[in-house]
Coordinates of C-alpha atoms in Angstrom, one line a residue:
X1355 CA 10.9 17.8 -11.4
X1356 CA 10.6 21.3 -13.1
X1357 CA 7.8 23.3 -11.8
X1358 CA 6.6 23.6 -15.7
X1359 CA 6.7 19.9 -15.6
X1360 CA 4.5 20.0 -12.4
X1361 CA 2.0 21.7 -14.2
X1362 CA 1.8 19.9 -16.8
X1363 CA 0.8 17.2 -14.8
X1364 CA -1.5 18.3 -13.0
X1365 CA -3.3 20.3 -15.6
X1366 CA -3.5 16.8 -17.5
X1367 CA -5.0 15.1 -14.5
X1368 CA -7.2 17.8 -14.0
X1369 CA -8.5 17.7 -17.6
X1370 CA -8.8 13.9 -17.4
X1371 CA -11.2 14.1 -14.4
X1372 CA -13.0 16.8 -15.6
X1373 CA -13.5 14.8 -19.0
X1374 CA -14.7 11.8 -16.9
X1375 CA -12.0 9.9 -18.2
X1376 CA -10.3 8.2 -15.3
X1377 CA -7.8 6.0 -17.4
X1378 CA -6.2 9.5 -18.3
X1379 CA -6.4 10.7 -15.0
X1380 CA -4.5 7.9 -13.5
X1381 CA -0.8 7.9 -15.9
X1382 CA 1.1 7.5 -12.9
X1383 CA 3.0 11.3 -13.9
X1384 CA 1.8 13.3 -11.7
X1385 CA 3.3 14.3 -8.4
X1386 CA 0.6 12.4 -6.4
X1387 CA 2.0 9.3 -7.6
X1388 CA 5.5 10.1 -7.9
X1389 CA 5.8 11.7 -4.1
X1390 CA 4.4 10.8 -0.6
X1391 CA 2.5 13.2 1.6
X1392 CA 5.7 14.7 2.6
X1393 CA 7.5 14.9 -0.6
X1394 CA 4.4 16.9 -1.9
X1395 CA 4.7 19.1 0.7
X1396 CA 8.7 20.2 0.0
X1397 CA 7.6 20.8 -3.5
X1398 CA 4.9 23.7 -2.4
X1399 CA 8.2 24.7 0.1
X1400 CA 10.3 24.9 -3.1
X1401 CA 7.5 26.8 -5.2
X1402 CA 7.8 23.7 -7.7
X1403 CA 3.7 23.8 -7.3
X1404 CA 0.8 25.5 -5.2
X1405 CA -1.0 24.4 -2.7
X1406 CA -4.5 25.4 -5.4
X1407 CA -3.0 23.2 -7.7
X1408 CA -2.5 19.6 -5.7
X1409 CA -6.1 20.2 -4.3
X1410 CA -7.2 20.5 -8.3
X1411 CA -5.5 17.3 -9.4
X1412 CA -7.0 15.5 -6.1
X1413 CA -10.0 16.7 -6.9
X1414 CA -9.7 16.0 -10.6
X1415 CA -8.5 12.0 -9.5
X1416 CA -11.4 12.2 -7.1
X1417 CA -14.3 13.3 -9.8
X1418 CA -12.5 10.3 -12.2
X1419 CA -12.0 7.6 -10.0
X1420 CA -15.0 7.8 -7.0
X1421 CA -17.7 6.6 -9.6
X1422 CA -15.8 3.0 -10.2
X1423 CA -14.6 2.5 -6.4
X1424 CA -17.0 4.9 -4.5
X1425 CA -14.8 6.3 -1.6
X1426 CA -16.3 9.6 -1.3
X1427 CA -19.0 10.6 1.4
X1428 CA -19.0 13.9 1.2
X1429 CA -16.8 16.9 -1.4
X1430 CA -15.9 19.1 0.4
X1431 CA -14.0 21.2 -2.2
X1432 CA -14.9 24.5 -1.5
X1433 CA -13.8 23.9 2.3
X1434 CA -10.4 23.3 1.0
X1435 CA -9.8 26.0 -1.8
X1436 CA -11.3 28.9 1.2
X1437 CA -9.0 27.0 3.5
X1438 CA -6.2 27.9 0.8
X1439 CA -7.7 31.3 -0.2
X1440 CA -7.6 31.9 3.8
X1441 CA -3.5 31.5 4.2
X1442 CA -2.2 27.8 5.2
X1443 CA -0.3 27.3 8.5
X1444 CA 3.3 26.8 7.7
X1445 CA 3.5 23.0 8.7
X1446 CA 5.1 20.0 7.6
X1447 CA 2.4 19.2 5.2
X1448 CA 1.7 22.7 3.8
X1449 CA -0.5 22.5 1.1
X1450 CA -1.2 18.8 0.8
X1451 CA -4.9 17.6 0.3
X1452 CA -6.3 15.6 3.0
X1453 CA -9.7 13.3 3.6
X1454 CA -11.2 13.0 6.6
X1455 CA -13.4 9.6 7.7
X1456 CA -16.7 10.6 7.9
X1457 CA -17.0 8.5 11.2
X1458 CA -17.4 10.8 14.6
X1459 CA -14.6 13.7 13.0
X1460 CA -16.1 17.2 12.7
X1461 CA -15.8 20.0 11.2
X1462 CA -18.6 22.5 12.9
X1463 CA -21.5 22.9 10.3
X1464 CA -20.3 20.5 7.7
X1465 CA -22.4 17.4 7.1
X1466 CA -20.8 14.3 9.4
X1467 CA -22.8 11.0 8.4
X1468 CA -21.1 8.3 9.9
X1469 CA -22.2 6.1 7.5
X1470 CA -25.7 6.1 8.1
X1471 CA -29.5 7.0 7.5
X1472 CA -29.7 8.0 10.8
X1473 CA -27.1 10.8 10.9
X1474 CA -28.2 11.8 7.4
X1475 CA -27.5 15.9 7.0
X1476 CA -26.3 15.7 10.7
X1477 CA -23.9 18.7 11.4
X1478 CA -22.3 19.0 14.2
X1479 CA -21.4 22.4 15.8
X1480 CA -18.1 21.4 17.2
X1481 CA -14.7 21.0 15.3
X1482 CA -12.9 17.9 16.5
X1483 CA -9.3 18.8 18.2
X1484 CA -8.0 16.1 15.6
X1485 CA -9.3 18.3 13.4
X1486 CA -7.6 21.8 14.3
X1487 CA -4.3 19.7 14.5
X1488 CA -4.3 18.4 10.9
X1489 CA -5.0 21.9 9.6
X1490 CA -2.5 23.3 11.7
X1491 CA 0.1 20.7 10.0
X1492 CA -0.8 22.6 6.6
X1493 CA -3.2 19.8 5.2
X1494 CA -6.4 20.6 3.0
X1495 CA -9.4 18.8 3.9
X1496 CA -11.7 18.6 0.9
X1497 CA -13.8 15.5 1.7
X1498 CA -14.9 12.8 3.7
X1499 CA -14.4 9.1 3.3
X1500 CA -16.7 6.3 3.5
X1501 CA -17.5 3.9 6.1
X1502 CA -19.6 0.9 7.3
X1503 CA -22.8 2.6 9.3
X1504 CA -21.0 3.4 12.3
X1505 CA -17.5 1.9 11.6
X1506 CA -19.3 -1.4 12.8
X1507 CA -17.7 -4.0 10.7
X1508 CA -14.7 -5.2 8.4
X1509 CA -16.5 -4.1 5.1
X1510 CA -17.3 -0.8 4.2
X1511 CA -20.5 -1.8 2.2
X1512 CA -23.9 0.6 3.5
X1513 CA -27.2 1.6 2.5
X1514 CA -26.8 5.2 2.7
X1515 CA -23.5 5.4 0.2
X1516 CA -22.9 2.0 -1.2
X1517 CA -20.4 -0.3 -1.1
X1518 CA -17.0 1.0 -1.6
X1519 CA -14.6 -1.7 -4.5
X1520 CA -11.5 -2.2 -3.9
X1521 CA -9.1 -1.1 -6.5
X1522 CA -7.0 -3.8 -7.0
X1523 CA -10.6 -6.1 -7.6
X1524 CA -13.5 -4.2 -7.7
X1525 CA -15.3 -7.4 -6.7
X1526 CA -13.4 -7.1 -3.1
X1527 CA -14.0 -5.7 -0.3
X1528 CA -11.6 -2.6 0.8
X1529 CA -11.9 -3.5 4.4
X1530 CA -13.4 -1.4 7.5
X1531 CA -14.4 0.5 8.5
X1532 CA -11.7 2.9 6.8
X1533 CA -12.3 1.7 3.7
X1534 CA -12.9 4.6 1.7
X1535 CA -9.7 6.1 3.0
X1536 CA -8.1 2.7 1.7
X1537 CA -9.5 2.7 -1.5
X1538 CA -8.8 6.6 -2.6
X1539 CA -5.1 6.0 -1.1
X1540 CA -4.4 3.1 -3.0
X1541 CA -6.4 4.3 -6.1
X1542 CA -3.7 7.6 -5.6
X1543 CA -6.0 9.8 -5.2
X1544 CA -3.8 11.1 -2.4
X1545 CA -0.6 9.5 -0.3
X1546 CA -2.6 9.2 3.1
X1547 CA -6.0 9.8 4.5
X1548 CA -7.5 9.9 8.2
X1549 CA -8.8 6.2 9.7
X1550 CA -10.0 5.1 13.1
X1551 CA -9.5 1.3 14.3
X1552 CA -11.9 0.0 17.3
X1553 CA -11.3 -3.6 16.1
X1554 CA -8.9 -3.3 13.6
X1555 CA -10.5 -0.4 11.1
X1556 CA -6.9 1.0 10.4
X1557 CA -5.0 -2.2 9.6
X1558 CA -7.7 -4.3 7.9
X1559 CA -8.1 -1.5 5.1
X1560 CA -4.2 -1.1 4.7
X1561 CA -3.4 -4.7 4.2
X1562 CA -7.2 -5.6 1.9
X1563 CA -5.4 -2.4 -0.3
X1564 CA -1.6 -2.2 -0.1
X1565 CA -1.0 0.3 2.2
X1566 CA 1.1 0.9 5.6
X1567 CA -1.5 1.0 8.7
X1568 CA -0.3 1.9 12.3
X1569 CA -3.1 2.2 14.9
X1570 CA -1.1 3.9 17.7
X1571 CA -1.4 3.3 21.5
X1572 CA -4.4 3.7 23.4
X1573 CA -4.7 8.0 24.6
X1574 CA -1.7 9.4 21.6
X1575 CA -4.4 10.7 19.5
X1576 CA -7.2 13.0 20.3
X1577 CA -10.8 12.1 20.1
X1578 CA -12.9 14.8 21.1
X1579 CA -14.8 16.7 21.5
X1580 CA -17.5 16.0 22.2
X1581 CA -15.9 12.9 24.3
X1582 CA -12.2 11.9 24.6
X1583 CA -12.5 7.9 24.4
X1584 CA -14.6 5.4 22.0
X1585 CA -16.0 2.3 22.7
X1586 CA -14.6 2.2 26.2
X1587 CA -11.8 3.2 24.9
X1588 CA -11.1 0.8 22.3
X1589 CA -10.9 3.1 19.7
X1590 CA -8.7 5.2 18.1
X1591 CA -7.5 7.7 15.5
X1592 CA -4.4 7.7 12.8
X1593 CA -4.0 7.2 9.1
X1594 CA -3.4 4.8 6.3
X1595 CA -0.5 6.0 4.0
X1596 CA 1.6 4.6 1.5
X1597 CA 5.2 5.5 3.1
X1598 CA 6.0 4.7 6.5
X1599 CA 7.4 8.3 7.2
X1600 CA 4.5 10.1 5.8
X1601 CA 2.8 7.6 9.5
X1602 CA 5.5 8.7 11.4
X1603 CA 5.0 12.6 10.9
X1604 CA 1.0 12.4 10.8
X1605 CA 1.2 10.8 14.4
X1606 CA 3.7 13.8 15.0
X1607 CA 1.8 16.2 13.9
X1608 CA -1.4 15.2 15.5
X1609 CA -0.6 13.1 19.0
X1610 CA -0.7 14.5 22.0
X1611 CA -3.5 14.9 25.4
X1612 CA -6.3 16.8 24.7
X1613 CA -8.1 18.7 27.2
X1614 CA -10.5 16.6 29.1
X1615 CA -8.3 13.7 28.3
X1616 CA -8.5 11.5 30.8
X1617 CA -5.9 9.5 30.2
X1618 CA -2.9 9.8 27.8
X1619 CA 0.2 7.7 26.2
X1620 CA 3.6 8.1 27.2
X1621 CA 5.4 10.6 25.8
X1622 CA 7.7 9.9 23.4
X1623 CA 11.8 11.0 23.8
X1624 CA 11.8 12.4 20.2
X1625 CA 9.9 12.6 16.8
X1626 CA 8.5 9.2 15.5
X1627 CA 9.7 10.3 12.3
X1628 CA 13.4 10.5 13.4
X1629 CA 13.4 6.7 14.4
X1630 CA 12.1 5.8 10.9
X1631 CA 15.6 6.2 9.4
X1632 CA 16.8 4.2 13.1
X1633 CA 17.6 1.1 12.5
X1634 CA 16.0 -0.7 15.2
X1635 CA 18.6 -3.2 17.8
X1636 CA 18.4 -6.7 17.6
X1637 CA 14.5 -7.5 18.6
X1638 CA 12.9 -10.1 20.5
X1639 CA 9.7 -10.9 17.5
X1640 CA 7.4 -13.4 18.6
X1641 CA 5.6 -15.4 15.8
X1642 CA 2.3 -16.0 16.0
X1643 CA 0.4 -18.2 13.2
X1644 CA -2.2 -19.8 15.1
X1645 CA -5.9 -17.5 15.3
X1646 CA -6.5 -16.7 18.8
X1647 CA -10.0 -18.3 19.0
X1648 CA -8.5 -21.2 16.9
X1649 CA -10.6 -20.1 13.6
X1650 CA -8.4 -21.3 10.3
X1651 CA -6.2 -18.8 8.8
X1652 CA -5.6 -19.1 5.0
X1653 CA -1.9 -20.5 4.4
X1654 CA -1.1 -17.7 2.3
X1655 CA -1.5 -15.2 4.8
X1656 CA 0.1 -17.6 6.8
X1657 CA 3.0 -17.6 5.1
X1658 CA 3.4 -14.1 4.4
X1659 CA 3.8 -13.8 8.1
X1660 CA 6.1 -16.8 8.0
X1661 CA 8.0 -14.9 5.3
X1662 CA 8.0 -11.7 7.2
X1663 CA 9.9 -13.8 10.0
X1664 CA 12.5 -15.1 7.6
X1665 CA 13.4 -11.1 6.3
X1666 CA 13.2 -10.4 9.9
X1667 CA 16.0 -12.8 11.2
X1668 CA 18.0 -11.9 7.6
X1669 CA 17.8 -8.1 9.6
X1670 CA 19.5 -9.7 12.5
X1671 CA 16.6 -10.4 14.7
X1672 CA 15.8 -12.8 17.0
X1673 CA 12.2 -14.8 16.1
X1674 CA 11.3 -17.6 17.6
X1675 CA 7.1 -19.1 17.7
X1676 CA 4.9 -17.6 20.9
X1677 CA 2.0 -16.5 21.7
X1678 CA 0.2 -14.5 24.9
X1679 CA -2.4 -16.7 27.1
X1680 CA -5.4 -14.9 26.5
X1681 CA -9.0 -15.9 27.7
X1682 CA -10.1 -14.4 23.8
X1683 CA -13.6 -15.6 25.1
X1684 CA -14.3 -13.4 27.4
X1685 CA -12.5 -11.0 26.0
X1686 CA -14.1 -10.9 22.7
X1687 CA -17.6 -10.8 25.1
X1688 CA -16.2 -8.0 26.8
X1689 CA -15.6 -6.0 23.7
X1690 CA -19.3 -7.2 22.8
X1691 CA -20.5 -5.7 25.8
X1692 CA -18.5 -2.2 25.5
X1693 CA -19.3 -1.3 22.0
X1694 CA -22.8 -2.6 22.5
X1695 CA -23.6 -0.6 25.4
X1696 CA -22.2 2.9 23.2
X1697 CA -24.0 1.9 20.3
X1698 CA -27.2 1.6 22.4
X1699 CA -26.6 4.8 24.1
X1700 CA -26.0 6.8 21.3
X1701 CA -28.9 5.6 19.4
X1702 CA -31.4 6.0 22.1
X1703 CA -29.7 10.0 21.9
X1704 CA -30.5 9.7 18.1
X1705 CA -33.7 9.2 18.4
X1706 CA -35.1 11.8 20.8
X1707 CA -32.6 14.6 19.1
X1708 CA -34.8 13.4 16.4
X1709 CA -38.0 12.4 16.7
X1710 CA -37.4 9.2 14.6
X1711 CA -37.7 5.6 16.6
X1712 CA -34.8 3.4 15.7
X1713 CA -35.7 0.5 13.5
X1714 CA -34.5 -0.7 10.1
X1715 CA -36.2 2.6 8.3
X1716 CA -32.9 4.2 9.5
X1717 CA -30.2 1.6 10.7
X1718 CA -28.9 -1.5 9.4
X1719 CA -28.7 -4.9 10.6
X1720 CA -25.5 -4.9 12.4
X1721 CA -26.4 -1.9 13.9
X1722 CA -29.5 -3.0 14.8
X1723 CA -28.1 -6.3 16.6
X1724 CA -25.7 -4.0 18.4
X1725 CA -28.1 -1.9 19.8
X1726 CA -30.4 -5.2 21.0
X1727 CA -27.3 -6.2 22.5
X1728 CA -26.0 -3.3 24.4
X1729 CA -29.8 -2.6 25.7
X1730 CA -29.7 -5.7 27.7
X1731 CA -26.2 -5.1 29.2
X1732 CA -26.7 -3.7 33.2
X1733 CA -24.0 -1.5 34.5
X1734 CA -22.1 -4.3 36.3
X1735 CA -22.0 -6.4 32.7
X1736 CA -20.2 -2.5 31.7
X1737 CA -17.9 -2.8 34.6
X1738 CA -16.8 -6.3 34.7
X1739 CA -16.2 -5.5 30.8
X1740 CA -13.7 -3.4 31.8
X1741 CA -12.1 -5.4 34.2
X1742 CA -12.0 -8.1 32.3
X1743 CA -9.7 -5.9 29.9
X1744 CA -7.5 -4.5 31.7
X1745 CA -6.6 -7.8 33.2
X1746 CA -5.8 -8.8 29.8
X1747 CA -3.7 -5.4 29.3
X1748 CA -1.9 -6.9 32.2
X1749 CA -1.7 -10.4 30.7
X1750 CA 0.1 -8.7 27.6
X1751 CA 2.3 -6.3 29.5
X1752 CA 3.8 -9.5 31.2
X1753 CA 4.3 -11.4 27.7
X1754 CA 6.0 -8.8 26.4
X1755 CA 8.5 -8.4 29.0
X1756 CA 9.8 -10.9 27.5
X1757 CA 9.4 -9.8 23.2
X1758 CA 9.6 -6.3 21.8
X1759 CA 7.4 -7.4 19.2
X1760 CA 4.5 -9.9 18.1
X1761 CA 4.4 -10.7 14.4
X1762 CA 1.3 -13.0 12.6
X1763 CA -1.3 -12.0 9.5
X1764 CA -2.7 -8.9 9.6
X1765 CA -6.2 -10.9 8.4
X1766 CA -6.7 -14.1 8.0
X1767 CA -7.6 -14.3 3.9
X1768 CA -6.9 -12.2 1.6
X1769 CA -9.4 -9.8 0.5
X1770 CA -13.0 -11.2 0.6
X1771 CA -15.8 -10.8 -2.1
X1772 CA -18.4 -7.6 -1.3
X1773 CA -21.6 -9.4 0.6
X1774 CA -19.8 -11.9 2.0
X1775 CA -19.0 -10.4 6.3
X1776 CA -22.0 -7.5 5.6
X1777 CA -24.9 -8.7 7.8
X1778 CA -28.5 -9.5 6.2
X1779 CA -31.4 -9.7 7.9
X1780 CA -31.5 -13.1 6.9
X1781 CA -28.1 -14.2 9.7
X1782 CA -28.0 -14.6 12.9
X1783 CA -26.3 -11.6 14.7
X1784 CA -24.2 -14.1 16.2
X1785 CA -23.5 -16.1 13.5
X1786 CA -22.4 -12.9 11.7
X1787 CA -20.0 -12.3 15.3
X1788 CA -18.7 -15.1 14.2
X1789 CA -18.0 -14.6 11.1
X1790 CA -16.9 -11.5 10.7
X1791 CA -14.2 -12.4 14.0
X1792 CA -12.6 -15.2 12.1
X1793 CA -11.6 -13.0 8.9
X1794 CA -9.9 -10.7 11.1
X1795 CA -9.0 -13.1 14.6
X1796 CA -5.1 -10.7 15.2
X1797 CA -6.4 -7.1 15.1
X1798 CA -8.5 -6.7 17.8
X1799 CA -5.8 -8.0 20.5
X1800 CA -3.8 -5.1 20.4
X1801 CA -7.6 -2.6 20.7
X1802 CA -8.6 -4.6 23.8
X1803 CA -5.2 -4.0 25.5
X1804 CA -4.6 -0.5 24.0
X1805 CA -1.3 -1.5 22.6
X1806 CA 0.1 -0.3 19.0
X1807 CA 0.2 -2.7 16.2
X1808 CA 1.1 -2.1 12.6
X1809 CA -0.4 -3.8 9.6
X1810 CA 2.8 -4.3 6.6
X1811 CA 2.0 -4.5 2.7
X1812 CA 4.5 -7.2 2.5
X1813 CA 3.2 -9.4 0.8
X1814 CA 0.8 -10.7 -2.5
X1815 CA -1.8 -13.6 -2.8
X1816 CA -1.1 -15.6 -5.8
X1817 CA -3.7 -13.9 -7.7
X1818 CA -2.4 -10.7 -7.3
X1819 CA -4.2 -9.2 -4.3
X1820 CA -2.8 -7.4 -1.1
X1821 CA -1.6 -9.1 1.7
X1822 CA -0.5 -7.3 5.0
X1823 CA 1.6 -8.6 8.0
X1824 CA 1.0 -7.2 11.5
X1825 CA 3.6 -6.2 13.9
X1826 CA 2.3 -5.4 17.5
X1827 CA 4.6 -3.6 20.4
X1828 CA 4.4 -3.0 23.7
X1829 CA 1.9 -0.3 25.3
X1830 CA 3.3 3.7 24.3
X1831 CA 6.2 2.4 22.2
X1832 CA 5.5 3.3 18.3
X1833 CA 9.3 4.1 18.2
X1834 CA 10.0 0.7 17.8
X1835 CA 7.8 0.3 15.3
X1836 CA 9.0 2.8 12.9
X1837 CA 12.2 1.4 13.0
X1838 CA 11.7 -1.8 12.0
X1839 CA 8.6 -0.5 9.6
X1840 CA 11.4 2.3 8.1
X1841 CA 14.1 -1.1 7.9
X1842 CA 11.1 -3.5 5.9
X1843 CA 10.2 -1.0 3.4
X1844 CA 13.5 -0.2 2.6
X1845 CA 14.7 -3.9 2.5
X1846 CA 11.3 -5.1 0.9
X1847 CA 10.1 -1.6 -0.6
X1848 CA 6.5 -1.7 -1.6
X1849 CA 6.4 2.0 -3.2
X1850 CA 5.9 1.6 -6.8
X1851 CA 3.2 -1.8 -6.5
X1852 CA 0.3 -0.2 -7.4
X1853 CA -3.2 -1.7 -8.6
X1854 CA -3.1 -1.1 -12.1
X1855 CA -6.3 1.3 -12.6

């Protein structure tokens, strides 16, 4: 591509969006459809565009498309054009626009919501380390994405934004809690945006929309500050992109101990994105179909995954059906007890930094059912919580001596209608547990025993919507995964399947 022919795209999708009219704005011409994070980034290295002029036509997509699918928590535009104005670091991704997740990632005295009417205006006077790293790669933050109030469930659908459509059916959810990111990659707004997963947030979005989720090992990526673990330290920080490399770079770019860390992952032997053109040896894959708590799991999804194992053994690997003993349970109750206890905590914090008593005024009913569960957790519930997870992080450790990878569903439907895993205060908060545990029963394995796991846009539902296959590998080995992610996309490439917008 010429640069004059660079220009002419983007001035076109800048005039689209400007004009309101986001069928223009989405012809599929302009270099944030026809190249990946990284691929944008070599054409500012080979002056075929500027750095000012991908943040216009992501802006431009932005102003067209937000009103139909509602990503967008907060525009910060002028951030990014004094960001450009200021000098970019020379990075890998010089030049190429970037959302945050407006979930607990700061940027001192900009607005950081987190989904809620609670935080509402809230802005922090630190700059998360994650934060510092991405800009050092060369990206340009202009916005935040939206979220579930406190990245609490599988459905990005709140009171203080709205709920956030799905591209590929506006009547579906995008997932959560990085929905927004999900939504304004697969809309092509952008190639990749920042996600979190403390249950699953990175992989449920990237297989509801299309995408390539990896939610690395517990301790690669910075959290802080103000605090360098979430949720006990099921939580964690990465992206949802549409090329596996563009993962691979990102968790580059960005992993790493902070200080204050108190614990970090291995570090690697080389780049994550040199094993993406690896092909991986001949792997030990495990198959697992069956829902750990024994919840039903649609057949399609079922055999997506079932389909995955057939390209899989056509690769030359070895699959063969297993599954870890797990006490799910008291796991799940554990996990209960952990984010409970945090949501409590930082609630009660909320409300004497403000004044304002917690109620439904200012948080929602998930949030609300958190909190009146973590207040009745004792220190000992918080420590046997702990135990009780690492002696599943054990458990794992000891299956996978004996597999390099697990593969099942990503989720166990496709994409669900908006309303239908958003508690009212009409369900039971247990009920909703329930519920909202059985739509996505594989994810939060690989959370409560710190592993990395990899959702796969490998398949479609028969009426056309997104269906993602997971991959999970041991504790601190992502290498693996990029190989065999970097050997699926190029035997089952997913590139050009786009919603049509």
């Amino acid at each position: 591509m010429t640069r004059r022919e660079s220009m002419a795209n983007v001035g076109a999708a800048a005039l689209a969006g400007m004009a309101g009219t986001a069928k223009a704005a989405v012809t599929r011409s302009s270099p944030l459809d026809t190249h990946d994070a990284l691929g944008l980034a070599q054409l500012v290295r080979d002056k075929q565009i500027s750095p000012s002029e991908l943040l216009d036509a992501a802006i431009a997509r932005t102003e067209a498309l937000n009103p139909r699918f509602n990503f967008i928590a907060q525009k910060h535009y002028e951030h990014g054009r004094a960001a450009i104005a200021n000098g970019l670091p020379q990075g890998p991704f010089t030049g190429v626009p970037w959302l945050l997740k407006d979930l607990n990632t700061y940027i001192a005295g900009l607005p950081t919501e987190n989904g809620s009417r609670f935080y509402k205006d809230y802005r922090p006077a630190v700059t998360s380390e994650l934060v510092r790293r991405i800009e050092q790669a060369g990206f340009v933050i202009f916005g935040k994405t939206t979220v579930p109030e406190l990245g609490l469930t599988g459905t990005t659908e709140n009171k203080l934004t709205g709920d956030t459509r799905n591209p590929w059916d506006v009547s579906r959810i995008t997932g959560g809690s990085s929905g927004g990111a999900a939504a304004a990659v697969a809309a092509g707004v952008l190639p990749a945006a920042h996600a979190t997963d403390g249950g699953g947030s990175i992989r449920i979005p990237a297989s509801c929309c299309g995408l390539f989720g990896m939610k690395p090992s517990r301790g690669r990526v910075p959290m802080g500050p103000p605090r360098t673990e979430g949720w006990g330290g099921l939580s964690v920080h990465h992206a949802v992109t549409r090329s596996v490399r563009d993962s691979a770079a990102i968790l580059d770019a960005t992993q790493g101990p902070e200080p204050g860390s108190r614990y970090a992952a291995p570090t690697p032997d080389d780049t994550f994105l040199s094993q993406v053109g690896k092909a991986p040896s001949r792997l030990r894959i495990a198959l697992m179909l069956d829902a750990p708590a024994g919840s039903p799991v649609d057949r399609e999804c079922v055999e997506a995954a079932r389909k995955a194992a057939r390209l899989c053994e056509n690769l030359g690997h070895h699959v063969e059906e297993a599954a870890p003993k797990l006490d799910i349970a008291a796991m799940g109750a554990a996990s209960f007890v952990l984010i409970g206890s945090s949501v409590a905590a930082d609630m009660a914090d909320r409300a004497k930094a403000t004044g304002v008593a917690i109620g439904p005024d200012v948080l929602e009913p998930i949030t609300l059912g958190f909190v009146a569960y973590g207040q009745k957790t004792t220190g000992m519930d918080f420590a046997r919580a702990n135990s009780t997870l690492q002696a599943a992080a054990i458990a794992m450790a000891q299956f996978m001596a004996n597999y390099d990878v697990i593969l099942s569903p990503t989720l166990a439907a496709p994409p669900l209608k908006l309303g239908q895993i958003n508690l009212t205060p009409d369900v039971d908060f247990a009920a909703w547990g329930q519920r909202a545990g059985a739509f996505s029963p594989f994810t939060q394995i690989a959370n409560m025993t710190g592993q990395p796991a990899m959702s796969v846009p490998l398949a479609m539902s028969a009426t056309g919507l997104p269906i993602g296959v997971m991959f999970m590998g041991r504790y601190g080995d992502e290498a693996t995964l990029f190989r065999l992610a970097g050997q699926l996309e190029q035997a089952a490439p997913w590139k050009n399947r786009r919603p049509t917008l």
